[in-house]
Amino acid sequence: DIVMTQSPDSLAVSLGERATINCRSSQSVLYSSNNKNYLAWYQHKPRQPPKLLIYWASTRESGVPDRFSGSGSGTDFTLTISSLQAEDVAVYYCQQYYSTTAFGPGTKVEIK
Amino acid sequence: QVQLVQSGAEVKKPGSSVKVSCKASGGTFSSYAFSWVRQAPGQGLEWMGRIIPILDIANYAQKFQGRVTITADKSTNTAYMELSSLRSEDTAIYYCAGDSLAARLFDYWGQGTLVTVSS
C-alpha cells in the first residue's frame, strides 16, 4: 500500500503571507503511460465535508481561487497558498489515487 | 452535478452494526462510484471502501475487510455503508463521496453522518 506523509503537522501564517504544505508518497504516483501524477489536495473546514482543490497534482478544480497552486511529481508534492486569507483556515489533505486511494495525515493551517 | 444526502446521526452499542445511507440526486447514479470516508475525533480522513453501482462491484480498504459492506440500490439512487462489530474507536463522522469513475477523485460529498459507539 502507498503511504502518504505530510509536513508540517500545522503552521501559522500571517494574513497575506505564503503557506506551503508538503506531501510525500511512499512510492511514485506518476503513471508513465499518461505522464499524470495521481495526487489531489483537499481542504477540510470544521462542520463541512472536504472540498477538492487540486487534482493531477497541479490542476485547480473549477471555482478554486488561483492563490491555491499545486506542484511536484513522482513522490514529492507541494500545495501553496500564495496569499493566505482568513477563509483558508482549514486542514489540508493530500490524497493519492494511483493505487486504490489513501489520504495524508493532514496539515492544519491557522492565522498567526 | 450530483448532490449527496446522508442519513442522520446514530448512537450504537459496542458489538452492534450500523447502516448509513447516501442518496444521490441531480445526476445519473450509474455514472458515478461512491466511496465512504470517515474522520474520527481529532484524526484525519480514512478511506473505507468504494462501490461502482453500474458493475455492482465493491472494494474495501484492508483495515475494514470483513467488517464493512458497501452496497448500492440503483432503483433508489442510494448507496449504503454497513459497519459491524462496532467498537468505541469507530465513533466518527462518516462521509459518502462520489467520483466520476475515471479516477478516485472525490468531487462530491455528503454532509456527513455522526456515528457514536457507546455503552
PDB file of C-alpha atoms in Angstrom:
ATOM      1  CA  ASP A   1       0.000   0.000   0.000  1.00  0.00           C
ATOM      2  CA  ILE A   2       1.108   3.555  -0.713  1.00  0.00           C
ATOM      3  CA  VAL A   3       1.600   5.557   2.482  1.00  0.00           C
ATOM      4  CA  MET A   4       1.228   9.325   2.426  1.00  0.00           C
ATOM      5  CA  THR A   5       3.032  11.704   4.761  1.00  0.00           C
ATOM      6  CA  GLN A   6       2.674  15.463   5.140  1.00  0.00           C
ATOM      7  CA  SER A   7       4.718  18.210   6.693  1.00  0.00           C
ATOM      8  CA  PRO A   8       4.383  20.221   8.768  1.00  0.00           C
ATOM      9  CA  ASP A   9       1.601  18.931  11.004  1.00  0.00           C
ATOM     10  CA  SER A  10       0.448  22.517  11.441  1.00  0.00           C
ATOM     11  CA  LEU A  11       1.532  26.003  10.508  1.00  0.00           C
ATOM     12  CA  ALA A  12       0.538  29.526  11.412  1.00  0.00           C
ATOM     13  CA  VAL A  13       0.848  32.162   8.720  1.00  0.00           C
ATOM     14  CA  SER A  14       0.072  35.878   8.736  1.00  0.00           C
ATOM     15  CA  LEU A  15      -2.747  37.118   6.551  1.00  0.00           C
ATOM     16  CA  GLY A  16      -1.446  37.825   3.068  1.00  0.00           C
ATOM     17  CA  GLU A  17       1.641  35.660   3.513  1.00  0.00           C
ATOM     18  CA  ARG A  18       2.503  32.393   1.784  1.00  0.00           C
ATOM     19  CA  ALA A  19       1.664  28.978   3.187  1.00  0.00           C
ATOM     20  CA  THR A  20       3.456  25.893   1.913  1.00  0.00           C
ATOM     21  CA  ILE A  21       2.451  22.310   2.658  1.00  0.00           C
ATOM     22  CA  ASN A  22       4.467  19.280   1.637  1.00  0.00           C
ATOM     23  CA  CYS A  23       3.272  15.788   0.814  1.00  0.00           C
ATOM     24  CA  ARG A  24       5.293  12.679   0.129  1.00  0.00           C
ATOM     25  CA  SER A  25       4.187   9.280  -1.112  1.00  0.00           C
ATOM     26  CA  SER A  26       5.997   6.051  -0.258  1.00  0.00           C
ATOM     27  CA  GLN A  27       6.182   5.201  -3.947  1.00  0.00           C
ATOM     28  CA  SER A  28       5.755   7.138  -7.142  1.00  0.00           C
ATOM     29  CA  VAL A  29       2.210   8.119  -8.131  1.00  0.00           C
ATOM     30  CA  LEU A  30       3.307   9.141 -11.624  1.00  0.00           C
ATOM     31  CA  TYR A  31       1.664   6.920 -14.219  1.00  0.00           C
ATOM     32  CA  SER A  32       4.140   6.676 -17.071  1.00  0.00           C
ATOM     33  CA  SER A  33       1.629   5.867 -19.811  1.00  0.00           C
ATOM     34  CA  ASN A  34      -0.131   9.242 -19.489  1.00  0.00           C
ATOM     35  CA  ASN A  35       2.514  11.206 -17.560  1.00  0.00           C
ATOM     36  CA  LYS A  36      -0.024  12.150 -14.900  1.00  0.00           C
ATOM     37  CA  ASN A  37       0.555  12.314 -11.175  1.00  0.00           C
ATOM     38  CA  TYR A  38      -2.366  10.721  -9.331  1.00  0.00           C
ATOM     39  CA  LEU A  39      -2.254  13.225  -6.484  1.00  0.00           C
ATOM     40  CA  ALA A  40      -5.000  15.516  -5.205  1.00  0.00           C
ATOM     41  CA  TRP A  41      -5.406  18.116  -2.455  1.00  0.00           C
ATOM     42  CA  TYR A  42      -8.487  18.709  -0.311  1.00  0.00           C
ATOM     43  CA  GLN A  43      -9.476  21.479   2.081  1.00  0.00           C
ATOM     44  CA  HIS A  44     -11.467  20.474   5.145  1.00  0.00           C
ATOM     45  CA  LYS A  45     -13.156  23.026   7.358  1.00  0.00           C
ATOM     46  CA  PRO A  46     -14.941  22.179  10.611  1.00  0.00           C
ATOM     47  CA  ARG A  47     -18.539  21.031  10.262  1.00  0.00           C
ATOM     48  CA  GLN A  48     -18.225  20.812   6.477  1.00  0.00           C
ATOM     49  CA  PRO A  49     -17.341  17.971   4.138  1.00  0.00           C
ATOM     50  CA  PRO A  50     -13.923  18.109   2.480  1.00  0.00           C
ATOM     51  CA  LYS A  51     -13.560  20.065  -0.736  1.00  0.00           C
ATOM     52  CA  LEU A  52     -11.470  19.031  -3.717  1.00  0.00           C
ATOM     53  CA  LEU A  53      -8.983  21.805  -4.540  1.00  0.00           C
ATOM     54  CA  ILE A  54      -6.416  20.332  -6.911  1.00  0.00           C
ATOM     55  CA  TYR A  55      -6.045  17.127  -8.895  1.00  0.00           C
ATOM     56  CA  TRP A  56      -3.398  15.647 -11.202  1.00  0.00           C
ATOM     57  CA  ALA A  57      -1.031  17.372  -8.751  1.00  0.00           C
ATOM     58  CA  SER A  58      -1.448  20.824 -10.292  1.00  0.00           C
ATOM     59  CA  THR A  59      -4.902  21.248 -11.894  1.00  0.00           C
ATOM     60  CA  ARG A  60      -7.215  23.525  -9.938  1.00  0.00           C
ATOM     61  CA  GLU A  61     -10.797  22.416  -9.540  1.00  0.00           C
ATOM     62  CA  SER A  62     -13.321  24.784 -11.084  1.00  0.00           C
ATOM     63  CA  GLY A  63     -14.052  27.729  -8.795  1.00  0.00           C
ATOM     64  CA  VAL A  64     -10.933  27.329  -6.648  1.00  0.00           C
ATOM     65  CA  PRO A  65      -9.126  30.669  -6.217  1.00  0.00           C
ATOM     66  CA  ASP A  66      -5.854  30.977  -8.079  1.00  0.00           C
ATOM     67  CA  ARG A  67      -3.956  31.657  -4.855  1.00  0.00           C
ATOM     68  CA  PHE A  68      -4.025  27.863  -4.467  1.00  0.00           C
ATOM     69  CA  SER A  69      -1.460  26.016  -6.543  1.00  0.00           C
ATOM     70  CA  GLY A  70      -0.022  22.528  -6.609  1.00  0.00           C
ATOM     71  CA  SER A  71       3.323  21.293  -7.819  1.00  0.00           C
ATOM     72  CA  GLY A  72       5.590  18.299  -7.734  1.00  0.00           C
ATOM     73  CA  SER A  73       5.972  14.932  -9.401  1.00  0.00           C
ATOM     74  CA  GLY A  74       6.712  11.330  -8.570  1.00  0.00           C
ATOM     75  CA  THR A  75       6.798  11.174  -4.788  1.00  0.00           C
ATOM     76  CA  ASP A  76       7.123  14.793  -3.631  1.00  0.00           C
ATOM     77  CA  PHE A  77       4.392  17.380  -3.880  1.00  0.00           C
ATOM     78  CA  THR A  78       3.586  20.849  -2.582  1.00  0.00           C
ATOM     79  CA  LEU A  79       0.419  22.842  -2.027  1.00  0.00           C
ATOM     80  CA  THR A  80       0.996  26.586  -1.912  1.00  0.00           C
ATOM     81  CA  ILE A  81      -1.413  29.260  -0.788  1.00  0.00           C
ATOM     82  CA  SER A  82       0.210  32.377  -2.181  1.00  0.00           C
ATOM     83  CA  SER A  83      -1.581  34.939  -0.012  1.00  0.00           C
ATOM     84  CA  LEU A  84      -3.395  33.473   2.965  1.00  0.00           C
ATOM     85  CA  GLN A  85      -6.939  34.672   3.564  1.00  0.00           C
ATOM     86  CA  ALA A  86      -8.991  34.229   6.717  1.00  0.00           C
ATOM     87  CA  GLU A  87     -11.301  31.790   4.933  1.00  0.00           C
ATOM     88  CA  ASP A  88      -8.345  29.493   4.172  1.00  0.00           C
ATOM     89  CA  VAL A  89      -8.101  28.354   7.792  1.00  0.00           C
ATOM     90  CA  ALA A  90      -8.638  24.605   7.482  1.00  0.00           C
ATOM     91  CA  VAL A  91      -6.942  21.239   7.463  1.00  0.00           C
ATOM     92  CA  TYR A  92      -5.410  20.314   4.115  1.00  0.00           C
ATOM     93  CA  TYR A  93      -5.020  16.715   2.967  1.00  0.00           C
ATOM     94  CA  CYS A  94      -3.152  15.220   0.081  1.00  0.00           C
ATOM     95  CA  GLN A  95      -4.588  12.066  -1.494  1.00  0.00           C
ATOM     96  CA  GLN A  96      -3.060   9.541  -3.857  1.00  0.00           C
ATOM     97  CA  TYR A  97      -5.419   7.804  -6.253  1.00  0.00           C
ATOM     98  CA  TYR A  98      -2.786   5.806  -8.116  1.00  0.00           C
ATOM     99  CA  SER A  99      -3.399   2.579  -6.236  1.00  0.00           C
ATOM    100  CA  THR A 100      -6.817   2.405  -4.622  1.00  0.00           C
ATOM    101  CA  THR A 101      -6.546   5.554  -2.554  1.00  0.00           C
ATOM    102  CA  ALA A 102      -5.122   6.981   0.658  1.00  0.00           C
ATOM    103  CA  PHE A 103      -5.014  10.342   2.368  1.00  0.00           C
ATOM    104  CA  GLY A 104      -2.139  12.007   4.106  1.00  0.00           C
ATOM    105  CA  PRO A 105      -2.490  12.783   7.825  1.00  0.00           C
ATOM    106  CA  GLY A 106      -3.393  16.413   7.200  1.00  0.00           C
ATOM    107  CA  THR A 107      -1.832  19.825   7.837  1.00  0.00           C
ATOM    108  CA  LYS A 108      -3.673  22.381   9.937  1.00  0.00           C
ATOM    109  CA  VAL A 109      -3.352  25.958   8.688  1.00  0.00           C
ATOM    110  CA  GLU A 110      -4.043  28.789  11.100  1.00  0.00           C
ATOM    111  CA  ILE A 111      -3.645  32.561  11.167  1.00  0.00           C
ATOM    112  CA  LYS A 112      -0.621  33.920  13.028  1.00  0.00           C
TER     113      LYS A 112
ATOM    114  CA  GLN B   1     -23.769  17.836 -10.749  1.00  0.00           C
ATOM    115  CA  VAL B   2     -24.785  15.253  -8.175  1.00  0.00           C
ATOM    116  CA  GLN B   3     -25.929  16.063  -4.658  1.00  0.00           C
ATOM    117  CA  LEU B   4     -25.462  13.528  -1.869  1.00  0.00           C
ATOM    118  CA  VAL B   5     -27.699  13.470   1.206  1.00  0.00           C
ATOM    119  CA  GLN B   6     -26.864  11.123   4.049  1.00  0.00           C
ATOM    120  CA  SER B   7     -28.990   9.637   6.793  1.00  0.00           C
ATOM    121  CA  GLY B   8     -28.999  11.059  10.289  1.00  0.00           C
ATOM    122  CA  ALA B   9     -26.826  10.588  13.330  1.00  0.00           C
ATOM    123  CA  GLU B  10     -26.716   7.211  15.058  1.00  0.00           C
ATOM    124  CA  VAL B  11     -25.860   6.022  18.553  1.00  0.00           C
ATOM    125  CA  LYS B  12     -24.897   2.368  18.768  1.00  0.00           C
ATOM    126  CA  LYS B  13     -23.787  -0.112  21.385  1.00  0.00           C
ATOM    127  CA  PRO B  14     -20.417  -1.845  21.116  1.00  0.00           C
ATOM    128  CA  GLY B  15     -20.708  -5.059  19.138  1.00  0.00           C
ATOM    129  CA  SER B  16     -23.703  -3.900  17.127  1.00  0.00           C
ATOM    130  CA  SER B  17     -23.898  -2.765  13.489  1.00  0.00           C
ATOM    131  CA  VAL B  18     -24.766   0.500  11.794  1.00  0.00           C
ATOM    132  CA  LYS B  19     -26.010   1.153   8.280  1.00  0.00           C
ATOM    133  CA  VAL B  20     -25.662   4.641   6.813  1.00  0.00           C
ATOM    134  CA  SER B  21     -27.330   5.697   3.589  1.00  0.00           C
ATOM    135  CA  CYS B  22     -26.317   8.206   0.918  1.00  0.00           C
ATOM    136  CA  LYS B  23     -28.981   9.279  -1.565  1.00  0.00           C
ATOM    137  CA  ALA B  24     -27.835  10.818  -4.834  1.00  0.00           C
ATOM    138  CA  SER B  25     -29.816  13.311  -6.882  1.00  0.00           C
ATOM    139  CA  GLY B  26     -29.199  15.658  -9.778  1.00  0.00           C
ATOM    140  CA  GLY B  27     -27.059  13.275 -11.768  1.00  0.00           C
ATOM    141  CA  THR B  28     -27.058   9.842 -13.356  1.00  0.00           C
ATOM    142  CA  PHE B  29     -26.435   7.436 -10.498  1.00  0.00           C
ATOM    143  CA  SER B  30     -24.707   4.843 -12.667  1.00  0.00           C
ATOM    144  CA  SER B  31     -22.215   7.433 -13.913  1.00  0.00           C
ATOM    145  CA  TYR B  32     -20.542   7.558 -10.517  1.00  0.00           C
ATOM    146  CA  ALA B  33     -18.783   5.468  -7.955  1.00  0.00           C
ATOM    147  CA  PHE B  34     -19.317   6.046  -4.259  1.00  0.00           C
ATOM    148  CA  SER B  35     -16.770   5.788  -1.515  1.00  0.00           C
ATOM    149  CA  TRP B  36     -17.064   6.004   2.237  1.00  0.00           C
ATOM    150  CA  VAL B  37     -14.533   8.105   4.129  1.00  0.00           C
ATOM    151  CA  ARG B  38     -14.519   8.553   7.863  1.00  0.00           C
ATOM    152  CA  GLN B  39     -12.991  11.002  10.315  1.00  0.00           C
ATOM    153  CA  ALA B  40     -12.641  10.017  13.945  1.00  0.00           C
ATOM    154  CA  PRO B  41     -12.392  12.786  16.552  1.00  0.00           C
ATOM    155  CA  GLY B  42      -9.052  14.554  16.239  1.00  0.00           C
ATOM    156  CA  GLN B  43      -7.998  12.277  13.386  1.00  0.00           C
ATOM    157  CA  GLY B  44      -7.600  12.585   9.638  1.00  0.00           C
ATOM    158  CA  LEU B  45      -9.577  11.256   6.711  1.00  0.00           C
ATOM    159  CA  GLU B  46      -9.670   7.486   6.258  1.00  0.00           C
ATOM    160  CA  TRP B  47     -10.958   5.770   3.124  1.00  0.00           C
ATOM    161  CA  MET B  48     -13.023   2.689   3.855  1.00  0.00           C
ATOM    162  CA  GLY B  49     -14.177   1.386   0.508  1.00  0.00           C
ATOM    163  CA  ARG B  50     -15.915   2.110  -2.770  1.00  0.00           C
ATOM    164  CA  ILE B  51     -18.707   0.732  -4.920  1.00  0.00           C
ATOM    165  CA  ILE B  52     -19.315   1.067  -8.642  1.00  0.00           C
ATOM    166  CA  PRO B  53     -23.107   0.730  -8.917  1.00  0.00           C
ATOM    167  CA  ILE B  54     -23.220   0.017 -12.657  1.00  0.00           C
ATOM    168  CA  LEU B  55     -20.999  -3.028 -12.075  1.00  0.00           C
ATOM    169  CA  ASP B  56     -22.205  -3.752  -8.541  1.00  0.00           C
ATOM    170  CA  ILE B  57     -18.567  -4.208  -7.548  1.00  0.00           C
ATOM    171  CA  ALA B  58     -17.202  -3.036  -4.219  1.00  0.00           C
ATOM    172  CA  ASN B  59     -13.668  -2.949  -2.900  1.00  0.00           C
ATOM    173  CA  TYR B  60     -12.535  -2.256   0.603  1.00  0.00           C
ATOM    174  CA  ALA B  61      -9.540  -0.951   2.497  1.00  0.00           C
ATOM    175  CA  GLN B  62      -7.697  -3.832   4.082  1.00  0.00           C
ATOM    176  CA  LYS B  63      -8.282  -2.400   7.550  1.00  0.00           C
ATOM    177  CA  PHE B  64     -12.037  -2.814   7.165  1.00  0.00           C
ATOM    178  CA  GLN B  65     -12.181  -6.067   5.195  1.00  0.00           C
ATOM    179  CA  GLY B  66     -14.739  -8.390   6.725  1.00  0.00           C
ATOM    180  CA  ARG B  67     -16.332  -5.691   8.827  1.00  0.00           C
ATOM    181  CA  VAL B  68     -17.693  -3.258   6.231  1.00  0.00           C
ATOM    182  CA  THR B  69     -20.180  -3.846   3.442  1.00  0.00           C
ATOM    183  CA  ILE B  70     -20.895  -1.199   0.821  1.00  0.00           C
ATOM    184  CA  THR B  71     -23.920  -1.647  -1.403  1.00  0.00           C
ATOM    185  CA  ALA B  72     -25.943   0.393  -3.861  1.00  0.00           C
ATOM    186  CA  ASP B  73     -29.602   0.367  -4.849  1.00  0.00           C
ATOM    187  CA  LYS B  74     -29.938   1.639  -8.403  1.00  0.00           C
ATOM    188  CA  SER B  75     -33.721   1.810  -8.096  1.00  0.00           C
ATOM    189  CA  THR B  76     -33.486   4.480  -5.384  1.00  0.00           C
ATOM    190  CA  ASN B  77     -30.098   6.026  -6.301  1.00  0.00           C
ATOM    191  CA  THR B  78     -28.827   5.237  -2.835  1.00  0.00           C
ATOM    192  CA  ALA B  79     -25.512   3.894  -1.598  1.00  0.00           C
ATOM    193  CA  TYR B  80     -25.137   2.226   1.786  1.00  0.00           C
ATOM    194  CA  MET B  81     -22.321   1.507   4.189  1.00  0.00           C
ATOM    195  CA  GLU B  82     -22.798  -1.086   6.906  1.00  0.00           C
ATOM    196  CA  LEU B  83     -20.156  -1.473   9.596  1.00  0.00           C
ATOM    197  CA  SER B  84     -20.393  -4.386  12.018  1.00  0.00           C
ATOM    198  CA  SER B  85     -18.808  -5.364  15.329  1.00  0.00           C
ATOM    199  CA  LEU B  86     -18.718  -1.723  16.350  1.00  0.00           C
ATOM    200  CA  ARG B  87     -16.245  -0.552  18.940  1.00  0.00           C
ATOM    201  CA  SER B  88     -15.641   2.822  20.542  1.00  0.00           C
ATOM    202  CA  GLU B  89     -12.866   3.570  18.048  1.00  0.00           C
ATOM    203  CA  ASP B  90     -15.492   3.548  15.280  1.00  0.00           C
ATOM    204  CA  THR B  91     -17.001   6.744  16.682  1.00  0.00           C
ATOM    205  CA  ALA B  92     -16.563   9.105  13.765  1.00  0.00           C
ATOM    206  CA  ILE B  93     -18.186  11.215  11.116  1.00  0.00           C
ATOM    207  CA  TYR B  94     -18.831   9.036   8.068  1.00  0.00           C
ATOM    208  CA  TYR B  95     -18.914  10.720   4.667  1.00  0.00           C
ATOM    209  CA  CYS B  96     -20.016   9.349   1.343  1.00  0.00           C
ATOM    210  CA  ALA B  97     -18.048  10.734  -1.575  1.00  0.00           C
ATOM    211  CA  GLY B  98     -18.723  10.434  -5.279  1.00  0.00           C
ATOM    212  CA  ASP B  99     -16.287  10.202  -8.165  1.00  0.00           C
ATOM    213  CA  SER B 100     -16.967  10.077 -11.891  1.00  0.00           C
ATOM    214  CA  LEU B 101     -15.432   6.623 -12.358  1.00  0.00           C
ATOM    215  CA  ALA B 102     -12.328   7.764 -14.256  1.00  0.00           C
ATOM    216  CA  ALA B 103     -10.378   8.250 -11.036  1.00  0.00           C
ATOM    217  CA  ARG B 104     -10.988   8.194  -7.307  1.00  0.00           C
ATOM    218  CA  LEU B 105     -11.269  11.977  -7.234  1.00  0.00           C
ATOM    219  CA  PHE B 106     -13.940  12.927  -4.767  1.00  0.00           C
ATOM    220  CA  ASP B 107     -15.778  15.807  -6.417  1.00  0.00           C
ATOM    221  CA  TYR B 108     -18.988  15.268  -4.489  1.00  0.00           C
ATOM    222  CA  TRP B 109     -19.522  14.771  -0.776  1.00  0.00           C
ATOM    223  CA  GLY B 110     -22.418  14.091   1.505  1.00  0.00           C
ATOM    224  CA  GLN B 111     -22.903  16.223   4.596  1.00  0.00           C
ATOM    225  CA  GLY B 112     -21.539  13.534   6.915  1.00  0.00           C
ATOM    226  CA  THR B 113     -23.187  11.260   9.460  1.00  0.00           C
ATOM    227  CA  LEU B 114     -22.015  11.111  13.063  1.00  0.00           C
ATOM    228  CA  VAL B 115     -21.914   7.587  14.423  1.00  0.00           C
ATOM    229  CA  THR B 116     -21.316   7.344  18.146  1.00  0.00           C
ATOM    230  CA  VAL B 117     -20.448   3.989  19.679  1.00  0.00           C
ATOM    231  CA  SER B 118     -21.038   3.972  23.395  1.00  0.00           C
ATOM    232  CA  SER B 119     -22.278   1.602  26.031  1.00  0.00           C
TER     233      SER B 119
END
